[in-house]
Short mmCIF file of C-alpha atoms in Angstrom, two decimals:
data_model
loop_
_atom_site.label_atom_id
_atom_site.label_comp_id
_atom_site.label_asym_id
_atom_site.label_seq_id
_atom_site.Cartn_x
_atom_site.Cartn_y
_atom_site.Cartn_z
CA UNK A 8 101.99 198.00 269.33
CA UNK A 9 99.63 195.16 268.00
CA UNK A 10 100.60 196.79 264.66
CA UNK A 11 103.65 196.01 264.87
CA UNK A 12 103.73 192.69 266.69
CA UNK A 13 104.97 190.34 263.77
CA UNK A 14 108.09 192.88 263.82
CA UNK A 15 108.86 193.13 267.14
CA UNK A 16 108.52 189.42 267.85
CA UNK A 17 110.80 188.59 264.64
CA UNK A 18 113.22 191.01 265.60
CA UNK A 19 113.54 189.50 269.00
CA UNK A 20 113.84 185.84 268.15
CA UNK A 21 116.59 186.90 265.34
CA UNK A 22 118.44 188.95 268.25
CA UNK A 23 118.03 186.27 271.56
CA UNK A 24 118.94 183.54 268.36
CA UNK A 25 121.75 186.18 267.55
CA UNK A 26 123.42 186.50 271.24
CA UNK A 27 122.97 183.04 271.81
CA UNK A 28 125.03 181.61 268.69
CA UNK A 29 128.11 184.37 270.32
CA UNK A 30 127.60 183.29 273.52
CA UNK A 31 128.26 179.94 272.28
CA UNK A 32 131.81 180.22 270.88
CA UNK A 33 132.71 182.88 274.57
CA UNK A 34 134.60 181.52 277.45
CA UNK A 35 131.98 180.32 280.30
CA UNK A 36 134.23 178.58 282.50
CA UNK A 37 137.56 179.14 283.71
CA UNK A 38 138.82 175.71 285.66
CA UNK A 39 141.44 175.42 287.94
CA UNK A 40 143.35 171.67 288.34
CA UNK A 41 144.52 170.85 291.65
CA UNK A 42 148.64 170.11 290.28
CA UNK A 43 148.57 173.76 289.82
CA UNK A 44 150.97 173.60 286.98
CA UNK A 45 149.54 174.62 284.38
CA UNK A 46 146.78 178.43 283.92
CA UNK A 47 143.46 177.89 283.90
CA UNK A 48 141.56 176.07 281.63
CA UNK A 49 138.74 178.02 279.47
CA UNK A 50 135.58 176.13 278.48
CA UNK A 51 133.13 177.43 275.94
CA UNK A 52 129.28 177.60 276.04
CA UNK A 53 129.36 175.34 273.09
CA UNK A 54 131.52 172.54 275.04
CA UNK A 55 129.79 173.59 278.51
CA UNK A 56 126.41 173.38 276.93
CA UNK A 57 126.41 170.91 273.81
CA UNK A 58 123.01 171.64 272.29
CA UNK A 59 123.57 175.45 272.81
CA UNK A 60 124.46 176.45 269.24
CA UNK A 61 122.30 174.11 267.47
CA UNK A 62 119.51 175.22 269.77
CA UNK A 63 120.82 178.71 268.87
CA UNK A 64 120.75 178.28 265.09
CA UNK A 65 117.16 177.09 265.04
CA UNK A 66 116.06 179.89 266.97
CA UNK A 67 117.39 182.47 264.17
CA UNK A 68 115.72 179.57 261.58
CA UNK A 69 112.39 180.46 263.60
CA UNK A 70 112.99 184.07 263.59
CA UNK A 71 113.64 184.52 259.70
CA UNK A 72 110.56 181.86 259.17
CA UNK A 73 108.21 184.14 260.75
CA UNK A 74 107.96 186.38 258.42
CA UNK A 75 106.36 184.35 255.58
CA UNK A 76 104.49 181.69 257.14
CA UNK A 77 100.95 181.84 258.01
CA UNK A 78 98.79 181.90 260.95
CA UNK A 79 98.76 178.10 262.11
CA UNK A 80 103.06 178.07 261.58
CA UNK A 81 102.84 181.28 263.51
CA UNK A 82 101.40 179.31 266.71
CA UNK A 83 103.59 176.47 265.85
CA UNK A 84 106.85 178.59 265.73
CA UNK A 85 105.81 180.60 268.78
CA UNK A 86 105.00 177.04 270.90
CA UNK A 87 108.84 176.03 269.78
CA UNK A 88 110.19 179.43 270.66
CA UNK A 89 109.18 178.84 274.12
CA UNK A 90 110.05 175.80 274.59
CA UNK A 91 113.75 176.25 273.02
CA UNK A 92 113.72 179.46 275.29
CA UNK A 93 113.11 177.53 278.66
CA UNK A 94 115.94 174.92 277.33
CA UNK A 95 118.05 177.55 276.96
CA UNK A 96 117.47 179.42 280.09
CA UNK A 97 117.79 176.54 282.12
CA UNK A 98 120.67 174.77 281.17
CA UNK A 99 122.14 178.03 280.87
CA UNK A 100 121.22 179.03 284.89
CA UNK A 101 122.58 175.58 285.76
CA UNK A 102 125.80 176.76 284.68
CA UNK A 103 125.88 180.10 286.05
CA UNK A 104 124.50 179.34 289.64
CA UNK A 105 126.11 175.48 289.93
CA UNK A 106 129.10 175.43 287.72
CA UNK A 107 128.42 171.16 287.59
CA UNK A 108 132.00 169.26 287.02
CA UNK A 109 129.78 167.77 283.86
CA UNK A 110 130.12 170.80 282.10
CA UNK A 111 134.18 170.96 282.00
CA UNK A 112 134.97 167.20 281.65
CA UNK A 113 135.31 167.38 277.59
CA UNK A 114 137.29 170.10 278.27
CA UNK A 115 139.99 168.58 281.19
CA UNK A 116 139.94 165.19 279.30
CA UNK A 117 141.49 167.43 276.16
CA UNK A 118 144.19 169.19 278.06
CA UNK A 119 145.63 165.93 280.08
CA UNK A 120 144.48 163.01 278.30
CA UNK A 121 142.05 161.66 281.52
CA UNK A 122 138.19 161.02 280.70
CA UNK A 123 135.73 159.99 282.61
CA UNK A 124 133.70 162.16 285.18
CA UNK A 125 134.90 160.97 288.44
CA UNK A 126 138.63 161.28 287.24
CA UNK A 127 137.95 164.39 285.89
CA UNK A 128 136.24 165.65 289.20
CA UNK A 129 139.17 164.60 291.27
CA UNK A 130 141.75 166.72 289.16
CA UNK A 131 139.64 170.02 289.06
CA UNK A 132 140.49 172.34 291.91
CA UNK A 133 137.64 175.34 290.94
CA UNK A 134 135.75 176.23 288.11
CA UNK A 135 134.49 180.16 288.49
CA UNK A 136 131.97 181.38 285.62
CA UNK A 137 132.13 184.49 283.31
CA UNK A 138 129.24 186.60 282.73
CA UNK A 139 127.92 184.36 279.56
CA UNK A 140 126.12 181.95 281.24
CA UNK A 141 124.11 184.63 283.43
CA UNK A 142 123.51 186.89 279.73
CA UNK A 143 122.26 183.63 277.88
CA UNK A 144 119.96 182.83 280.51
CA UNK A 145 118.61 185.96 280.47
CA UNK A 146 117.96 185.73 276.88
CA UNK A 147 116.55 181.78 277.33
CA UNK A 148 113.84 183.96 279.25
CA UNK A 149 113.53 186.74 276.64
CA UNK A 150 112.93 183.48 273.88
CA UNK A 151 109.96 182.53 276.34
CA UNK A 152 108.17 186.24 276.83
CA UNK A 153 108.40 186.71 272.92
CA UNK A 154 106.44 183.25 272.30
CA UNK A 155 104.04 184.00 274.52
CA UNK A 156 103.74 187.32 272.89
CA UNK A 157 104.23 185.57 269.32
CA UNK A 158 101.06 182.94 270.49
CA UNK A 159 99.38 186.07 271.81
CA UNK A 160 99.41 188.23 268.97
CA UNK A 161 99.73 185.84 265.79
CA UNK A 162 96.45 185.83 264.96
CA UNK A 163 96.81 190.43 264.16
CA UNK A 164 99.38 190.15 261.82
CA UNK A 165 99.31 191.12 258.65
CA UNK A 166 98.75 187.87 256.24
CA UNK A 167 102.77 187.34 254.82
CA UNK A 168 101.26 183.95 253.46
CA UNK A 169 99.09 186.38 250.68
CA UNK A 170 102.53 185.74 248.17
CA UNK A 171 100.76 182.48 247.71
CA UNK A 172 97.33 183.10 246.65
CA UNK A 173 96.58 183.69 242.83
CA UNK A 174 97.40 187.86 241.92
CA UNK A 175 93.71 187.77 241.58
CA UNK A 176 92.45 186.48 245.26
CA UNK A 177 94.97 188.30 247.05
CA UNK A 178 93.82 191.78 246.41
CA UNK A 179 89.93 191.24 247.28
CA UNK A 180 91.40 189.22 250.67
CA UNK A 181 93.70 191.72 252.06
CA UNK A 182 92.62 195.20 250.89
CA UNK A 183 90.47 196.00 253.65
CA UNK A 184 93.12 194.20 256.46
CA UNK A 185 96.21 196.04 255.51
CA UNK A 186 94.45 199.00 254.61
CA UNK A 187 94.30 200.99 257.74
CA UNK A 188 97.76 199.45 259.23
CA UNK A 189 101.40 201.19 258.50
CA UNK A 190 103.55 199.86 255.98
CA UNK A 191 106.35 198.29 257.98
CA UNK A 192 109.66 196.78 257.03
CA UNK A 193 108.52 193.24 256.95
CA UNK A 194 105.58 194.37 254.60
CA UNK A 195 107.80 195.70 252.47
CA UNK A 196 109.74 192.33 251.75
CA UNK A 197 106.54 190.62 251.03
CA UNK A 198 106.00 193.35 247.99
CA UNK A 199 109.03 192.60 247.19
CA UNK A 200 108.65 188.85 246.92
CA UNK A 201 105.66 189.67 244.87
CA UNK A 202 107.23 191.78 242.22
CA UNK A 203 105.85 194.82 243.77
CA UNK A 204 108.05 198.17 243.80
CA UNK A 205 106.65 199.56 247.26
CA UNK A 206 108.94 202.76 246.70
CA UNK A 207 106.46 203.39 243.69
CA UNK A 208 103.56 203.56 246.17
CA UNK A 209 102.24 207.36 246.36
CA UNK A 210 102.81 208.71 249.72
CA UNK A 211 99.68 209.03 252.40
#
């Protein structure tokens, strides 16, 4: 599993960053105005939550910049994924378990022209959640296991940062470190970067 940390924690961040950007544009909230007259009014993550996509977008920047950056960016990245994942995961259980009149008041002020929290509180008869807010708190807490797991385990992966060195350093540093480890997907994109054909490598 150490083998194959830098993969699993990339793919992770991507996929939590993924859900997260969706979850943004879903329906969270449906609110119901005490006149009655009109259906219910559906508020998105994005306007329930207003740092939720950007939040989500630099989480899939994080992701994608794990794969090249070296050891000390590693701990770096893995610090910020935690700390965007406990952002996320709490404003995100807020929502789900308190449903706060905050959340919907961009939304009401839109559909009949009244702004201002207090206004907007008195007009709103019920606001009942979908199942968004619970699923992107769950993956706020996914963000924080695969830091920890990132800060954990940065220090065994394979050096991505070799595509730096000089053609002649990079050999002598990394023969004997990548050696004995399988050839993974992410490996493969650094030969790649290189100029290296890794289908031309003779099979084991």
């Amino acid at each position: 599993m150490i083998q194959r940390a830098r993969l699993i924690a990339v793919s992770a961040i991507v996929l939590c960053g993924a859900m997260a950007v969706i979850s943004s544009t879903q329906t969270w909230l449906h609110v119901a105005l005490v006149d009655g007259g009109s259906d219910d009014l559906a508020v998105s993550g994005a306007d329930a939550v207003v740092v939720l996509a950007p939040l989500s977008l630099a989480v899939l920047a994080l992701g994608l910049a794990l794969t090249i950056v070296g050891t000390i960016l590693r701990y770096a990245f893995g610090v910020l994924t935690v700390i965007i994942g406990a952002i996320v995961g709490w404003l995100s259980a807020a929502i789900a378990f308190e449903q706060p009149t905050s959340a919907v008041v961009a939304t009401v002020s839109v559909a009949t022209g009244i702004s201002g929290q207090s206004a907007v509180s008195a007009l709103v008869s019920s606001i009942t959640p979908t199942a968004w807010p619970a699923m992107t708190m769950v993956a706020g807490g996914l963000l924080v296991a695969v830091g920890i797991f990132t800060l954990a385990t940065a220090r065994t992966w394979s050096g991505s940062s070799r595509r730096f060195r000089t053609d002649q350093s990079a050999p002598a540093a990394t023969a004997g470190a990548d050696s004995s480890r399988p050839h993974d997907a992410i490996d493969s994109w650094d030969d790649l970067s290189r100029g290296d054909d890794p289908t031309a490598r003779p099979l084991d």
